Every structure is written in structure tokens, then in C-alpha cells.
Amino acid sequence: MGNKSFNGYEHNVLLRNLGPEGFVDVGAVSGSDRVEDGRGLGIADLDNDGDLDLVIQNYKQPSTILMNRGRKGRALQIRLRGVQSNRSAIGSVVSIRHDGRSQTRQVFCGSGYLSSQTLLVHFGLGESTRVDELTVRWPSGRVQVFRDIEADRRLFIVEGSSDLRQIRLTPAED
């Protein structure tokens, strides 16, 4: 056995969502199809540039960090802080509307074996430059609505506050 698990080494797979056409493996062209004994996957914007990066936890090997350098389009990220709800806002549901489309995400913790996700809520916006409406449904039952928000921002929302703190996301230069 040595440093190998029962599975042994396998190619990592990275799938790109093509919408109604399904998915395609882009591991080879992205450089993520390494032969490793991966066990866990963490997803976060590690360099604060508005795209999601990957951390693979390998069995008896160092972790692999894959920085996303192929960002196309815009993004919106939201950090929530509960007051009546739990401070981490776990269980909150965030919905956005932009250019006739809608997306919904839920804040959760603990998402897999040897891994977890960030509490930062991330939305890919494509080419949309604005979000028409953002709705936060807190575990306490409170609902907050914000309108006309610029893309490429990280928002900080405190439960019950009408203040919308924000910083601009700047894509990394390669």
C-alpha cells in the first residue's frame, strides 16, 4: 500500500457547465487533471480577485492549490453577519436577479470529506454589469432587499442594517 489508498492514483476531473448542453471535462486544458490521490475539495476566492480557486486535499501528499486565472465575466460576492440569526448566517438564503435571470445560494458549513466551503456567497454574473435585486432571507425570518448593485463587488451585509458596505473586486493581472 505505501502512500496509496485503496483507490490509488487517478486523474482529477474538472467539469465545465455548458448549460443545457451538459458538461465537458476541461481538466487537461486547465492543468488540473493531475494524477493524485485526492480526497477533499475546498472552493474559495483565495486571492480576492472575484473568481473561485480550488484546494485539493490529497491522501498522504501535500495539498494542491489551483488558482483560477481564466476569469471571464463578472461576479458578486456577499459576506453576511447575523444579529438575531447566528453570527455566521448559516441557513441564510441569498437570491439575485440580473438581466432577466435569477440565482439562489444558501449559506452552509461542512460540505464534504476533508473539506468545507467558504461562508462567502459567490455569484457568477456572466456579462451582467449590475444586479437588479438582491434578497437575503435570514434564519430569523427577516428578509432584506437591496436594489441596483454594481457587479464585481464584495458586499458586507449585517442582518437588520440598511448599510451596504462594499469593496471592488479586481481581477488579477497575469
mmCIF file of C-alpha atoms in Angstrom:
data_model
loop_
_atom_site.group_PDB
_atom_site.id
_atom_site.type_symbol
_atom_site.label_atom_id
_atom_site.label_comp_id
_atom_site.label_asym_id
_atom_site.label_seq_id
_atom_site.Cartn_x
_atom_site.Cartn_y
_atom_site.Cartn_z
ATOM 1 C CA MET A 1 0.000 0.000 0.000
ATOM 2 C CA GLY A 2 2.657 2.560 0.962
ATOM 3 C CA ASN A 3 1.364 6.088 0.312
ATOM 4 C CA LYS A 4 -1.561 4.910 -1.807
ATOM 5 C CA SER A 5 -5.098 4.392 -0.607
ATOM 6 C CA PHE A 6 -7.260 1.539 -1.877
ATOM 7 C CA ASN A 7 -8.243 3.686 -4.870
ATOM 8 C CA GLY A 8 -4.703 4.566 -5.834
ATOM 9 C CA TYR A 9 -3.874 7.490 -8.056
ATOM 10 C CA GLU A 10 -6.457 8.798 -10.513
ATOM 11 C CA HIS A 11 -6.718 11.812 -12.798
ATOM 12 C CA ASN A 12 -8.558 14.747 -11.258
ATOM 13 C CA VAL A 13 -11.575 15.812 -13.300
ATOM 14 C CA LEU A 14 -12.736 19.414 -13.780
ATOM 15 C CA LEU A 15 -16.119 19.804 -15.473
ATOM 16 C CA ARG A 16 -17.303 22.969 -17.202
ATOM 17 C CA ASN A 17 -21.037 23.633 -17.187
ATOM 18 C CA LEU A 18 -22.288 24.272 -20.714
ATOM 19 C CA GLY A 19 -25.860 24.848 -19.581
ATOM 20 C CA PRO A 20 -28.468 22.800 -21.480
ATOM 21 C CA GLU A 21 -25.707 21.066 -23.472
ATOM 22 C CA GLY A 22 -24.367 19.362 -20.325
ATOM 23 C CA PHE A 23 -20.782 19.274 -19.060
ATOM 24 C CA VAL A 24 -17.348 18.845 -20.632
ATOM 25 C CA ASP A 25 -14.103 17.827 -18.908
ATOM 26 C CA VAL A 26 -11.619 20.705 -19.142
ATOM 27 C CA GLY A 27 -9.054 19.148 -16.803
ATOM 28 C CA ALA A 28 -6.372 18.680 -19.472
ATOM 29 C CA VAL A 29 -6.560 22.223 -20.876
ATOM 30 C CA SER A 30 -6.689 23.814 -17.394
ATOM 31 C CA GLY A 31 -3.816 21.802 -15.954
ATOM 32 C CA SER A 32 -5.993 20.396 -13.179
ATOM 33 C CA ASP A 33 -6.002 16.784 -14.431
ATOM 34 C CA ARG A 34 -3.050 15.833 -12.242
ATOM 35 C CA VAL A 35 -2.660 12.212 -11.198
ATOM 36 C CA GLU A 36 -3.099 12.356 -7.425
ATOM 37 C CA ASP A 37 -4.937 10.602 -4.647
ATOM 38 C CA GLY A 38 -7.429 13.406 -3.997
ATOM 39 C CA ARG A 39 -9.867 13.219 -1.090
ATOM 40 C CA GLY A 40 -11.321 16.656 -0.446
ATOM 41 C CA LEU A 41 -12.067 19.837 -2.366
ATOM 42 C CA GLY A 42 -12.258 23.355 -0.991
ATOM 43 C CA ILE A 43 -13.596 26.196 -3.128
ATOM 44 C CA ALA A 44 -12.900 29.863 -2.307
ATOM 45 C CA ASP A 45 -11.679 33.135 -3.805
ATOM 46 C CA LEU A 46 -8.188 32.816 -2.312
ATOM 47 C CA ASP A 47 -6.725 35.907 -3.970
ATOM 48 C CA ASN A 48 -9.811 38.165 -3.735
ATOM 49 C CA ASP A 49 -9.995 38.727 -7.488
ATOM 50 C CA GLY A 50 -13.620 37.680 -7.986
ATOM 51 C CA ASP A 51 -13.165 34.127 -9.251
ATOM 52 C CA LEU A 52 -13.194 30.823 -7.391
ATOM 53 C CA ASP A 53 -9.962 28.939 -6.761
ATOM 54 C CA LEU A 54 -9.594 25.282 -5.734
ATOM 55 C CA VAL A 55 -7.705 23.465 -2.978
ATOM 56 C CA ILE A 56 -7.460 19.674 -3.300
ATOM 57 C CA GLN A 57 -6.643 17.686 -0.163
ATOM 58 C CA ASN A 58 -4.647 14.610 -1.185
ATOM 59 C CA TYR A 59 -4.096 11.393 0.743
ATOM 60 C CA LYS A 60 -0.592 11.309 2.269
ATOM 61 C CA GLN A 61 0.537 14.033 -0.134
ATOM 62 C CA PRO A 62 0.676 17.824 0.003
ATOM 63 C CA SER A 63 -2.480 19.730 -0.826
ATOM 64 C CA THR A 64 -2.779 21.101 -4.349
ATOM 65 C CA ILE A 65 -3.786 24.748 -4.874
ATOM 66 C CA LEU A 66 -5.225 25.617 -8.280
ATOM 67 C CA MET A 67 -5.537 29.349 -8.834
ATOM 68 C CA ASN A 68 -8.202 30.353 -11.349
ATOM 69 C CA ARG A 69 -6.547 32.537 -13.980
ATOM 70 C CA GLY A 70 -9.238 32.171 -16.618
ATOM 71 C CA ARG A 71 -11.914 34.501 -15.276
ATOM 72 C CA LYS A 72 -14.367 35.557 -17.918
ATOM 73 C CA GLY A 73 -17.323 37.689 -16.960
ATOM 74 C CA ARG A 74 -18.299 39.407 -13.762
ATOM 75 C CA ALA A 75 -19.073 38.354 -10.194
ATOM 76 C CA LEU A 76 -20.798 39.384 -6.983
ATOM 77 C CA GLN A 77 -19.779 38.108 -3.560
ATOM 78 C CA ILE A 78 -21.681 38.545 -0.320
ATOM 79 C CA ARG A 79 -20.489 38.177 3.261
ATOM 80 C CA LEU A 80 -23.346 38.020 5.775
ATOM 81 C CA ARG A 81 -23.279 38.594 9.524
ATOM 82 C CA GLY A 82 -26.252 37.571 11.582
ATOM 83 C CA VAL A 83 -27.506 39.542 14.582
ATOM 84 C CA GLN A 84 -30.781 37.832 15.545
ATOM 85 C CA SER A 85 -29.730 34.815 13.477
ATOM 86 C CA ASN A 86 -26.442 33.021 14.107
ATOM 87 C CA ARG A 87 -23.396 35.235 13.557
ATOM 88 C CA SER A 88 -22.127 33.173 10.597
ATOM 89 C CA ALA A 89 -25.548 33.451 8.904
ATOM 90 C CA ILE A 90 -25.640 29.679 8.325
ATOM 91 C CA GLY A 91 -29.007 28.794 6.824
ATOM 92 C CA SER A 92 -29.489 32.178 5.155
ATOM 93 C CA VAL A 93 -30.712 32.120 1.557
ATOM 94 C CA VAL A 94 -29.449 34.748 -0.884
ATOM 95 C CA SER A 95 -31.170 35.326 -4.240
ATOM 96 C CA ILE A 96 -30.272 37.714 -7.034
ATOM 97 C CA ARG A 97 -31.917 38.875 -10.256
ATOM 98 C CA HIS A 98 -29.879 40.257 -13.155
ATOM 99 C CA ASP A 99 -30.636 40.642 -16.862
ATOM 100 C CA GLY A 100 -33.820 38.569 -16.597
ATOM 101 C CA ARG A 101 -32.069 35.676 -14.833
ATOM 102 C CA SER A 102 -32.127 34.600 -11.215
ATOM 103 C CA GLN A 103 -29.756 32.655 -8.970
ATOM 104 C CA THR A 104 -30.057 31.413 -5.394
ATOM 105 C CA ARG A 105 -27.440 30.234 -2.901
ATOM 106 C CA GLN A 106 -27.677 29.065 0.704
ATOM 107 C CA VAL A 107 -25.025 29.690 3.346
ATOM 108 C CA PHE A 108 -23.928 26.370 4.825
ATOM 109 C CA CYS A 109 -20.944 24.858 6.555
ATOM 110 C CA GLY A 110 -19.373 21.434 6.285
ATOM 111 C CA SER A 111 -19.795 20.165 2.766
ATOM 112 C CA GLY A 112 -17.625 17.141 2.307
ATOM 113 C CA TYR A 113 -14.979 14.745 3.474
ATOM 114 C CA LEU A 114 -11.755 16.571 4.439
ATOM 115 C CA SER A 115 -13.115 19.839 3.083
ATOM 116 C CA SER A 116 -15.506 22.681 3.586
ATOM 117 C CA GLN A 117 -16.677 25.761 1.742
ATOM 118 C CA THR A 118 -16.249 29.419 2.481
ATOM 119 C CA LEU A 119 -19.122 31.298 4.113
ATOM 120 C CA LEU A 120 -18.729 33.898 1.364
ATOM 121 C CA VAL A 121 -21.638 33.633 -1.102
ATOM 122 C CA HIS A 122 -20.394 33.826 -4.704
ATOM 123 C CA PHE A 123 -22.438 34.515 -7.850
ATOM 124 C CA GLY A 124 -21.072 34.405 -11.372
ATOM 125 C CA LEU A 125 -22.835 37.080 -13.427
ATOM 126 C CA GLY A 126 -21.523 36.456 -16.932
ATOM 127 C CA GLU A 127 -21.503 39.778 -18.734
ATOM 128 C CA SER A 128 -24.095 41.442 -16.459
ATOM 129 C CA THR A 129 -22.778 44.747 -15.137
ATOM 130 C CA ARG A 130 -25.496 45.182 -12.486
ATOM 131 C CA VAL A 131 -27.678 43.139 -10.186
ATOM 132 C CA ASP A 132 -31.266 44.374 -10.294
ATOM 133 C CA GLU A 133 -32.246 42.896 -6.939
ATOM 134 C CA LEU A 134 -30.580 41.021 -4.085
ATOM 135 C CA THR A 135 -32.713 39.353 -1.413
ATOM 136 C CA VAL A 136 -31.435 37.871 1.857
ATOM 137 C CA ARG A 137 -33.721 35.531 3.805
ATOM 138 C CA TRP A 138 -32.242 35.132 7.285
ATOM 139 C CA PRO A 139 -32.855 32.121 9.568
ATOM 140 C CA SER A 140 -34.645 34.500 11.983
ATOM 141 C CA GLY A 141 -37.321 35.058 9.314
ATOM 142 C CA ARG A 142 -36.187 38.589 8.485
ATOM 143 C CA VAL A 143 -35.983 39.465 4.777
ATOM 144 C CA GLN A 144 -33.792 42.242 3.366
ATOM 145 C CA VAL A 145 -33.894 43.518 -0.211
ATOM 146 C CA PHE A 146 -31.255 45.643 -1.958
ATOM 147 C CA ARG A 147 -31.570 47.020 -5.492
ATOM 148 C CA ASP A 148 -29.356 48.218 -8.341
ATOM 149 C CA ILE A 149 -25.966 46.864 -7.296
ATOM 150 C CA GLU A 150 -22.822 47.138 -9.431
ATOM 151 C CA ALA A 151 -21.094 43.904 -10.469
ATOM 152 C CA ASP A 152 -17.554 42.985 -9.411
ATOM 153 C CA ARG A 153 -18.194 43.840 -5.777
ATOM 154 C CA ARG A 154 -17.905 42.093 -2.435
ATOM 155 C CA LEU A 155 -20.785 43.180 -0.228
ATOM 156 C CA PHE A 156 -20.902 43.074 3.562
ATOM 157 C CA ILE A 157 -24.455 42.813 4.897
ATOM 158 C CA VAL A 158 -25.383 42.845 8.581
ATOM 159 C CA GLU A 159 -28.799 41.467 9.484
ATOM 160 C CA GLY A 160 -31.247 44.327 10.006
ATOM 161 C CA SER A 161 -28.911 47.070 8.749
ATOM 162 C CA SER A 162 -29.693 49.075 5.618
ATOM 163 C CA ASP A 163 -25.986 49.894 5.183
ATOM 164 C CA LEU A 164 -24.378 48.051 2.311
ATOM 165 C CA ARG A 165 -20.588 48.123 2.710
ATOM 166 C CA GLN A 166 -18.735 47.067 -0.404
ATOM 167 C CA ILE A 167 -15.308 46.704 -1.926
ATOM 168 C CA ARG A 168 -14.459 46.394 -5.600
ATOM 169 C CA LEU A 169 -13.161 43.060 -6.887
ATOM 170 C CA THR A 170 -10.244 43.451 -9.255
ATOM 171 C CA PRO A 171 -9.293 40.535 -11.494
ATOM 172 C CA ALA A 172 -5.644 39.537 -11.170
ATOM 173 C CA GLU A 173 -3.287 40.509 -13.955
ATOM 174 C CA ASP A 174 -1.417 37.529 -15.376
#
